[in-house]
Coordinates of C-alpha atoms in Angstrom, one line a residue:
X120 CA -77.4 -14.3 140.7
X121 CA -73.7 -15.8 142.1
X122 CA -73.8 -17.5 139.0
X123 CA -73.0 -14.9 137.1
X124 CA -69.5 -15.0 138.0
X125 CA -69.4 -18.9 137.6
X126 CA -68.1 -18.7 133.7
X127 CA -65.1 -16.5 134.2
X128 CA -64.3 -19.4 137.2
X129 CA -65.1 -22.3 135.4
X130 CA -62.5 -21.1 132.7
X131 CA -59.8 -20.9 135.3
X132 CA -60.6 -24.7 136.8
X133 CA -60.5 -25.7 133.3
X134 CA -56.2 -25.3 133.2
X135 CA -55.9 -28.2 136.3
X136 CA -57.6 -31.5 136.6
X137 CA -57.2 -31.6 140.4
X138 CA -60.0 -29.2 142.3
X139 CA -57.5 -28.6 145.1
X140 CA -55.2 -26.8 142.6
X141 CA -58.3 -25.4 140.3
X142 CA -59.8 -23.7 143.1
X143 CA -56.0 -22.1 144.3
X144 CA -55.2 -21.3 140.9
X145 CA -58.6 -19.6 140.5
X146 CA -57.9 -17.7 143.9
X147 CA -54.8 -16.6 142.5
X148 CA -56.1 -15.2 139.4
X149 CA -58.4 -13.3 141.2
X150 CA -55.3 -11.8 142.7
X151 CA -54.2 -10.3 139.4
X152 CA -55.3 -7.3 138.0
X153 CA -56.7 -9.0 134.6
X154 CA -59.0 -11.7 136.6
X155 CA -59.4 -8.9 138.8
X156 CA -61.0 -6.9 136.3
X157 CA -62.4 -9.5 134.7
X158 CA -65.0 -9.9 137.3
X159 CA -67.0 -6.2 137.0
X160 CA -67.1 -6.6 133.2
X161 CA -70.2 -7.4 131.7
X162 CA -70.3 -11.3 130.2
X163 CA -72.5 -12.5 127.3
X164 CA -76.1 -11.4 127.6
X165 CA -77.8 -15.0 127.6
X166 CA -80.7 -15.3 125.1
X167 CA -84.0 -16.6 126.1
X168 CA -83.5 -19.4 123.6
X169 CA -80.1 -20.7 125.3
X170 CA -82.1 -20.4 128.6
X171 CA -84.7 -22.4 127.8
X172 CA -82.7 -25.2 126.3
X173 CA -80.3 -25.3 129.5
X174 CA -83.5 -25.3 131.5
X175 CA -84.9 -28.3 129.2
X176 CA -81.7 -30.1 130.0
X177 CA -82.0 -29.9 133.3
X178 CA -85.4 -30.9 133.6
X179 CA -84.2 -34.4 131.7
X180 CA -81.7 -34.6 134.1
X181 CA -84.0 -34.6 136.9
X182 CA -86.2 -37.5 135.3
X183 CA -83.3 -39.2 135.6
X184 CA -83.0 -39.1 139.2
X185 CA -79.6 -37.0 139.3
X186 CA -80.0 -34.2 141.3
X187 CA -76.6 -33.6 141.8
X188 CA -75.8 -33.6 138.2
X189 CA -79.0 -31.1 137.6
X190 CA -76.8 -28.7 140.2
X191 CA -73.3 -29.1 138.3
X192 CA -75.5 -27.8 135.1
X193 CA -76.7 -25.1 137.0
X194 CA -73.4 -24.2 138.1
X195 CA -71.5 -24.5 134.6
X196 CA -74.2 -22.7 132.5
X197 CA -75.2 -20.1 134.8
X198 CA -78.8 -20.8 134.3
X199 CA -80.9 -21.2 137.0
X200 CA -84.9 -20.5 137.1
X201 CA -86.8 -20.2 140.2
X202 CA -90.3 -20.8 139.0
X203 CA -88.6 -24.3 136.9
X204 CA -86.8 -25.0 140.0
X205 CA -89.8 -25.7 141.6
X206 CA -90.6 -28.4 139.2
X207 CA -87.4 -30.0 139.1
X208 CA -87.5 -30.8 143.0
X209 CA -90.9 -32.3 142.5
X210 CA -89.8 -34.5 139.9
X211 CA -86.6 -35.6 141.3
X212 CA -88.9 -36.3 144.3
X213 CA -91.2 -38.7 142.4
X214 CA -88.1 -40.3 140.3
X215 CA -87.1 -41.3 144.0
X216 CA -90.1 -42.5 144.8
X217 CA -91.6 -44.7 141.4
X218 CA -87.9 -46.1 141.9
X219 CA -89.2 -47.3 146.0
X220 CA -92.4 -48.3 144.4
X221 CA -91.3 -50.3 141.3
X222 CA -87.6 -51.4 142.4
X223 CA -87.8 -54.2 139.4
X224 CA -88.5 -51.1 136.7
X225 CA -85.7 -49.9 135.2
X226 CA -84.0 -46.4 135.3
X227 CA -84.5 -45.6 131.5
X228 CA -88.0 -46.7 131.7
X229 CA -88.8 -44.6 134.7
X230 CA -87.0 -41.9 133.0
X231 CA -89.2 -42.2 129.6
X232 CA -91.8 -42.2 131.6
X233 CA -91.3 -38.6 133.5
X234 CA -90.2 -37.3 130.1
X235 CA -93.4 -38.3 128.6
X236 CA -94.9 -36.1 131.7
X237 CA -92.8 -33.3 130.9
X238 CA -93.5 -33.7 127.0
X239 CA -97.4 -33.6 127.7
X240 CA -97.2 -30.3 130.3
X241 CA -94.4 -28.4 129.3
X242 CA -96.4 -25.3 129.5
X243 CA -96.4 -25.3 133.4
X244 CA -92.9 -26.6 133.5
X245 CA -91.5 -23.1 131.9
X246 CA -92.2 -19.2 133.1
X247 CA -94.3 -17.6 130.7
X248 CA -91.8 -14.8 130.8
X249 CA -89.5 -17.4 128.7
X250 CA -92.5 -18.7 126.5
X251 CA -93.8 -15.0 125.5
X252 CA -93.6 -13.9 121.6
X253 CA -91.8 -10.8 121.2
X254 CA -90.2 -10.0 125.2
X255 CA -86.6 -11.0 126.0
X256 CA -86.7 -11.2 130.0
X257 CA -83.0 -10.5 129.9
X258 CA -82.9 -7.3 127.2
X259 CA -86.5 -6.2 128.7
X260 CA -85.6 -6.4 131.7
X261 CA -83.4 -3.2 133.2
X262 CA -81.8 -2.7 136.2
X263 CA -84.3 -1.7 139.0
X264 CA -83.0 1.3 140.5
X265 CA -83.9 1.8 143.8
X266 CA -83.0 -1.7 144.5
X267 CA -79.8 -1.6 142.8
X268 CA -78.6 1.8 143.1
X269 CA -80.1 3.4 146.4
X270 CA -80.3 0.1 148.5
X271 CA -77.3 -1.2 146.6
X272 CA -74.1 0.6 145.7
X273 CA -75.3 3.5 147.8
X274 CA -76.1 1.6 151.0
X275 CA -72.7 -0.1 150.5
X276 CA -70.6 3.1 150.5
X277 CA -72.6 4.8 153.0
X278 CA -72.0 1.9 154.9
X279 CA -67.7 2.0 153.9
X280 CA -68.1 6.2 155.1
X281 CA -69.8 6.4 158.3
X282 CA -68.5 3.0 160.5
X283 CA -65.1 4.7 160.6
X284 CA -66.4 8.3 161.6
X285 CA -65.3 9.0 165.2
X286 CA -68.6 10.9 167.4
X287 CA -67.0 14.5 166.6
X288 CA -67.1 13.7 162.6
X289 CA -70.4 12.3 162.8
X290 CA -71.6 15.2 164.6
X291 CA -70.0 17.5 162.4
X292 CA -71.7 15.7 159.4
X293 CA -74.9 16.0 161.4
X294 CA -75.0 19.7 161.7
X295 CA -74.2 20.0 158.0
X296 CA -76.6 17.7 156.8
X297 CA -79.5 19.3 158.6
X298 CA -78.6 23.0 157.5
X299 CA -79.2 21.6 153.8
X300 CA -82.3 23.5 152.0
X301 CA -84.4 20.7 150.4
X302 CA -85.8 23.2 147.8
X303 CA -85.0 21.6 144.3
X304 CA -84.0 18.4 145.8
X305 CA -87.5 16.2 145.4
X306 CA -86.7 14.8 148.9
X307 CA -88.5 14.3 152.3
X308 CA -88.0 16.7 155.4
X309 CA -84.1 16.0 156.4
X310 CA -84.6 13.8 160.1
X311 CA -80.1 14.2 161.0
X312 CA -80.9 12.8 164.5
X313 CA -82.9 9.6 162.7
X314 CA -80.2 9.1 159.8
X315 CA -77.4 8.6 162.6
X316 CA -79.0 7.0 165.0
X317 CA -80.0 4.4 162.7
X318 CA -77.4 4.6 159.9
X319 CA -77.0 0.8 159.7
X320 CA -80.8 0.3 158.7
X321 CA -81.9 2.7 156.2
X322 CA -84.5 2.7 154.0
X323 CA -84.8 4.5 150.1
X324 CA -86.0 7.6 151.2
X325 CA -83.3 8.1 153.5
X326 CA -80.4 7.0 151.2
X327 CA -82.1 9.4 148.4
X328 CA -81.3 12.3 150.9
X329 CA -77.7 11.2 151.4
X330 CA -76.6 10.5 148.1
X331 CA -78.1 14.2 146.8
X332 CA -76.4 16.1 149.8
X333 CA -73.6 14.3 149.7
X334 CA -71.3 16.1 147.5
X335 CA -71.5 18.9 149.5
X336 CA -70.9 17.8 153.2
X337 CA -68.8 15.4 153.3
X338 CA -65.6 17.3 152.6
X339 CA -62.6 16.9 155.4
X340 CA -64.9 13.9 156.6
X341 CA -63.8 11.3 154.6
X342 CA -60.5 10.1 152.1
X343 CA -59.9 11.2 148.9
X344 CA -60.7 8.1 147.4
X345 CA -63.7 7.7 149.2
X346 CA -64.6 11.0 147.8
X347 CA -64.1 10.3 144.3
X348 CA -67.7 8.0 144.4
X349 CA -69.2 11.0 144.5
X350 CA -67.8 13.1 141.3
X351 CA -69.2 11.3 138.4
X352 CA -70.6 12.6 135.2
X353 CA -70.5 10.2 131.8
X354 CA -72.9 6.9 133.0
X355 CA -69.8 4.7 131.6
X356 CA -67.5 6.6 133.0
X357 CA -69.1 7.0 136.6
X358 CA -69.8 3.5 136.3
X359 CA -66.0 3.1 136.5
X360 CA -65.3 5.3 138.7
X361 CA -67.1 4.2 141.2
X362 CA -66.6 0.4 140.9
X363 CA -62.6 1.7 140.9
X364 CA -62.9 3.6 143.9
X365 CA -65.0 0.6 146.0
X366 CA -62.2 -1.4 144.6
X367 CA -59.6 0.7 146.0
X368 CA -61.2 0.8 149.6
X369 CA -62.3 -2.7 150.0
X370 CA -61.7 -5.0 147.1
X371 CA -64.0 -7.9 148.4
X372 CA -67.3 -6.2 147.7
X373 CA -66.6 -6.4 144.1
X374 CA -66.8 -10.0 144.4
X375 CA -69.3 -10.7 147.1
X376 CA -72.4 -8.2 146.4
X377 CA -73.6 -8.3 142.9
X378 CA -75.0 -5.2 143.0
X379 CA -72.1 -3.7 142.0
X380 CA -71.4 -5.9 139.1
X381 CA -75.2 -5.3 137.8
X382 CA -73.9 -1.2 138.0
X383 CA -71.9 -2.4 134.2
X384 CA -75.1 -3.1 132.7
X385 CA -76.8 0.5 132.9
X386 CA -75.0 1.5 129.8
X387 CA -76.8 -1.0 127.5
X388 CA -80.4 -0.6 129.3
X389 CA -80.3 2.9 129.0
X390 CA -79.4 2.5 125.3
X391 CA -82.0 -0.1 124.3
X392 CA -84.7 1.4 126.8
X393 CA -84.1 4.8 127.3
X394 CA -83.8 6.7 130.8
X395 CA -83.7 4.3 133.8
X396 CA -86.0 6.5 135.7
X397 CA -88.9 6.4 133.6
X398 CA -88.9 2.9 134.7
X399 CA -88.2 3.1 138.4
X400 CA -90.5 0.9 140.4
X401 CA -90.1 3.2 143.5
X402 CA -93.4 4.6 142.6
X403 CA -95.5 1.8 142.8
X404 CA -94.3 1.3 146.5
X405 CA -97.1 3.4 147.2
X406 CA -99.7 0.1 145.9
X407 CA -98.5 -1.8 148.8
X408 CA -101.6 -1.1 150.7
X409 CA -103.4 -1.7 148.0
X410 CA -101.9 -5.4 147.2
X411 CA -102.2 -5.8 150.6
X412 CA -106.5 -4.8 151.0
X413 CA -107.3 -6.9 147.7
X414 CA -105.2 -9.7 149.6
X415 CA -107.3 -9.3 152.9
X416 CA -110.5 -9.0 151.0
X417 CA -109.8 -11.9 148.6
X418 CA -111.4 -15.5 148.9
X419 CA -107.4 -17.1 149.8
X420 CA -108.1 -19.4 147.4
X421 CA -105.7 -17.3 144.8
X422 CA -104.4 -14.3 146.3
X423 CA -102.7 -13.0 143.3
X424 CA -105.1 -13.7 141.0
X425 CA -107.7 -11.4 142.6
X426 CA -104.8 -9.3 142.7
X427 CA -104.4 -9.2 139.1
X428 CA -107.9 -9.0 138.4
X429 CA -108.7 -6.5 140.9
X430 CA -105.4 -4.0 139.2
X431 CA -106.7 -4.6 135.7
X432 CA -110.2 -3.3 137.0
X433 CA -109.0 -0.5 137.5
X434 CA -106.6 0.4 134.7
X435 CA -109.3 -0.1 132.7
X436 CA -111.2 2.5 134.5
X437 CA -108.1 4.8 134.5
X438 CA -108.2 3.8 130.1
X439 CA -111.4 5.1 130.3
X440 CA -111.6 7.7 132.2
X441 CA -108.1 9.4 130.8
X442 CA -110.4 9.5 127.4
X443 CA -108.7 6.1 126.1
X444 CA -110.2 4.4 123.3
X445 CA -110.4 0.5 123.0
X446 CA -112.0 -1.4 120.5
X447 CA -115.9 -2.4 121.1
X448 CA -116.8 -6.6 120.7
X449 CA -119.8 -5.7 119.1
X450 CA -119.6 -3.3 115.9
X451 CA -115.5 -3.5 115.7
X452 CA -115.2 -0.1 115.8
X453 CA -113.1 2.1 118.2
X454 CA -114.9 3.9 121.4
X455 CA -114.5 6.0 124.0
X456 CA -116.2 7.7 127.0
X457 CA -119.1 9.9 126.8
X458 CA -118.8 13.9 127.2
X459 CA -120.9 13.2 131.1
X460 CA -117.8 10.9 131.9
X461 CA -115.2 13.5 130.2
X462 CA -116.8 16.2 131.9
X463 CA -117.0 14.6 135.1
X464 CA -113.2 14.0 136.1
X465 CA -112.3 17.5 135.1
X466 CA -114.1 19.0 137.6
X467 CA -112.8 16.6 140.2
X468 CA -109.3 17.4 141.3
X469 CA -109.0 14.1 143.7
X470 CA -110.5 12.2 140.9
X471 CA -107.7 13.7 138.2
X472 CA -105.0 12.9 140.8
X473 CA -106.3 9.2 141.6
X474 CA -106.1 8.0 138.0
X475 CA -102.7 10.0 137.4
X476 CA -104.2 13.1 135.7
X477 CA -102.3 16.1 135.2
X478 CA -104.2 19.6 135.1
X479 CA -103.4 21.7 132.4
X480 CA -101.8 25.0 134.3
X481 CA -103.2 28.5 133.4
X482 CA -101.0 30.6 133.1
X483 CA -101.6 34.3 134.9
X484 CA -101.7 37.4 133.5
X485 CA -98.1 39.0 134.1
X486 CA -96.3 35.5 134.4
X487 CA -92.5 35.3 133.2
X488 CA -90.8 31.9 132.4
X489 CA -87.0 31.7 132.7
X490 CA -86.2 29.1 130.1
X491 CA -83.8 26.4 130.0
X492 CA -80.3 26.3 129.7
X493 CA -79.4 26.2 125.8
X494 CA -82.4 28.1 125.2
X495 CA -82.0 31.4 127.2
X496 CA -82.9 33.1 123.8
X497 CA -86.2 32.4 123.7
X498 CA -87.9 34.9 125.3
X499 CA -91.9 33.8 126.5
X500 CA -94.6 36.7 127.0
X501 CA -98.1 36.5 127.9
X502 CA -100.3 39.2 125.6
X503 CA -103.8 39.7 127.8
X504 CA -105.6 41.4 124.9
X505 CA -105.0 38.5 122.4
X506 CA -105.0 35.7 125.0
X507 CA -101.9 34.3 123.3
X508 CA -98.8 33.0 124.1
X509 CA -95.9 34.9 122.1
X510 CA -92.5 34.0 121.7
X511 CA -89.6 36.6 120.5

């Protein structure tokens, strides 16, 4: 991911041809408010096209032997796959060794000959994710909250907060913290004694509980522009904000944890896939147990296969059983589950809540909604003789 930055400092080495004064002058642009700035603003989103014809280049490169050229590439361009990478290694590995072998063969014939190998299996060569009609890993792709928010930008201004807090603030904090009513709040049960003793080391759940309390206790605990993190409203503008603030307390995290530089992407994800939460992979932390049985239970010979298989098992039972249709082999004609099936989950209540079913709510007789804000004119009524809903 460090190579994000490498553009904006490959432009600067450009001006000198000596890399002693290229890498000072780079240092001192940093030291400017433009190159400053320049590093938390979002480049060029790369297409998957461009990626896969750096990656092709650098796979020619390694049939070549020069791994250190392969690197340089990486480092200019900014590309850099993991699952190609693997690849690369093994066939700078053979070039080495067909050159031990054959010492009388020639570099360009060893060379045709790895090419001719890559040529003939370039569909293992390349992730699928780069090879797939119609999917863009890098505009399908949106920033992963809980990684990048709770256990990124959050952790690293919790962290900036509390290392400087003397015992009395921290207890003061402590107090305040656990007198906060979690109704509304979606969190756990607040544990003040766990979240201080182990304030270097917390997890998701915790951070969730600081960053939705914290607007509210940490006044007289903390600087004012430590405080300004927490006032945000516009995503662009909070974006801002808070990448202005961390760069006012300590200017080096800008540069060092990426996190924050993936914060100036949220704008565009959120416009080209909606709200970020209905995305937010914190929810399937709860299928760890469940990757982890069908690896216990598998044959080892290919883990996440059985994996795979054993999770599309069961969304196809969750298809079916939610009354999903799907398209029968036979008659080519869409089909769905029978009435018994239908019938069956919505008796069961653990069944409902297994496959994600939400029970319709009956209303009561008597029951009064308060609507939303923007709509306080709508005024909801329950009629018992009619069995209706009625709305004034």
């Amino acid at each position: 991911m460090a190579e994000q930055f490498q553009e904006f400092k490959t432009a600067v080495e450009m001006k000198m041809a000596r890399p002693r004064d290229s890498a000072f002058i780079a240092t001192v642009e940093k030291t400017t408010s433009e190159g400053y700035h320049a590093l938390i603003e979002p480049g060029e989103f790369p297409t998957k096209e461009h990626t896969l014809t750096e990656l092709k280049k650098q796979v020619e490169l390694a049939c070549g032997g020069m791994s250190k050229r392969v690197q340089e590439l990486q480092t200019q361009t900014g590309v850099k796959d993991v699952y190609t990478q693997y690849w690369i290694e093994q066939i700078l590995v053979h070039a080495a060794e067909m050159h031990q072998r054959e010492p009388d063969v020639s570099e360009a014939t060893i060379k045709s000959k790895l090419i001719r190998w890559t040529c003939d299996n370039k569909a293992k060569l390349y992730s699928l994710f780069l090879t797939l009609k119609g999917f863009d890993p890098v505009a399908d792709t949106p920033i992963e909250l809980l990684h990048t928010i709770l256990l990124g930008a959050v952790k690293y201004i919790w962290h900036i907060l509390h290392t400087p807090w003397s015992t009395e603030k921290k207890k003061t904090y402590s107090i305040r913290l656990q007198a906060t009513s979690i109704e509304g709040l979606s969190i756990h049960a607040i544990c003040t004694n766990y979240i201080m003793q182990y304030a270097g080391s917390l997890v998701g759940r915790q951070f969730k509980t600081i960053i939705k309390t914290a607007v509210f206790h940490l006044h007289n605990l903390i600087t004012e522009d430590q405080f300004t993190m927490w006032k945000v409203n516009n995503l662009k503008i909070a974006v801002a904000n808070v990448l202005n603030a961390v760069a006012q307390i300590d200017p080096s995290k800008i540069i060092t944890k990426i996190k924050y530089h993936l914060l100036t992407h949220l704008d565009f994800d959120v416009i080209e896939l909606g709200p970020l939460i209905a995305m937010a992979t914190e929810i399937c932390e709860s299928f760890n147990a469940m990757f982890c049985y069908c690896s216990i239970y598998s044959y080892h010979l290919a883990p996440s296969w059985d994996i795979a298989i054993q999770f599309r098992q069961q969304e196809t039972v969750k298809h079916q059983l939610t009354r999903g249709r799907w398209m029968s082999k036979s008659t080519r004609d869409w089909q769905g589950a029978g009435t018994g099936v239908c019938h069956f989950i919505e008796k069961h209540l653990i069944l409902q809540r297994l496959v994600g079913w939400t029970p319709e709510k009956q209303m009561k007789h008597g029951t009064v909604l308060y609507p939303l804000m923007g709509r306080r004119n709508l005024v909801l009524y329950y009629v018992p003789k009619c069995d209706t809903f009625c709305q004034n």
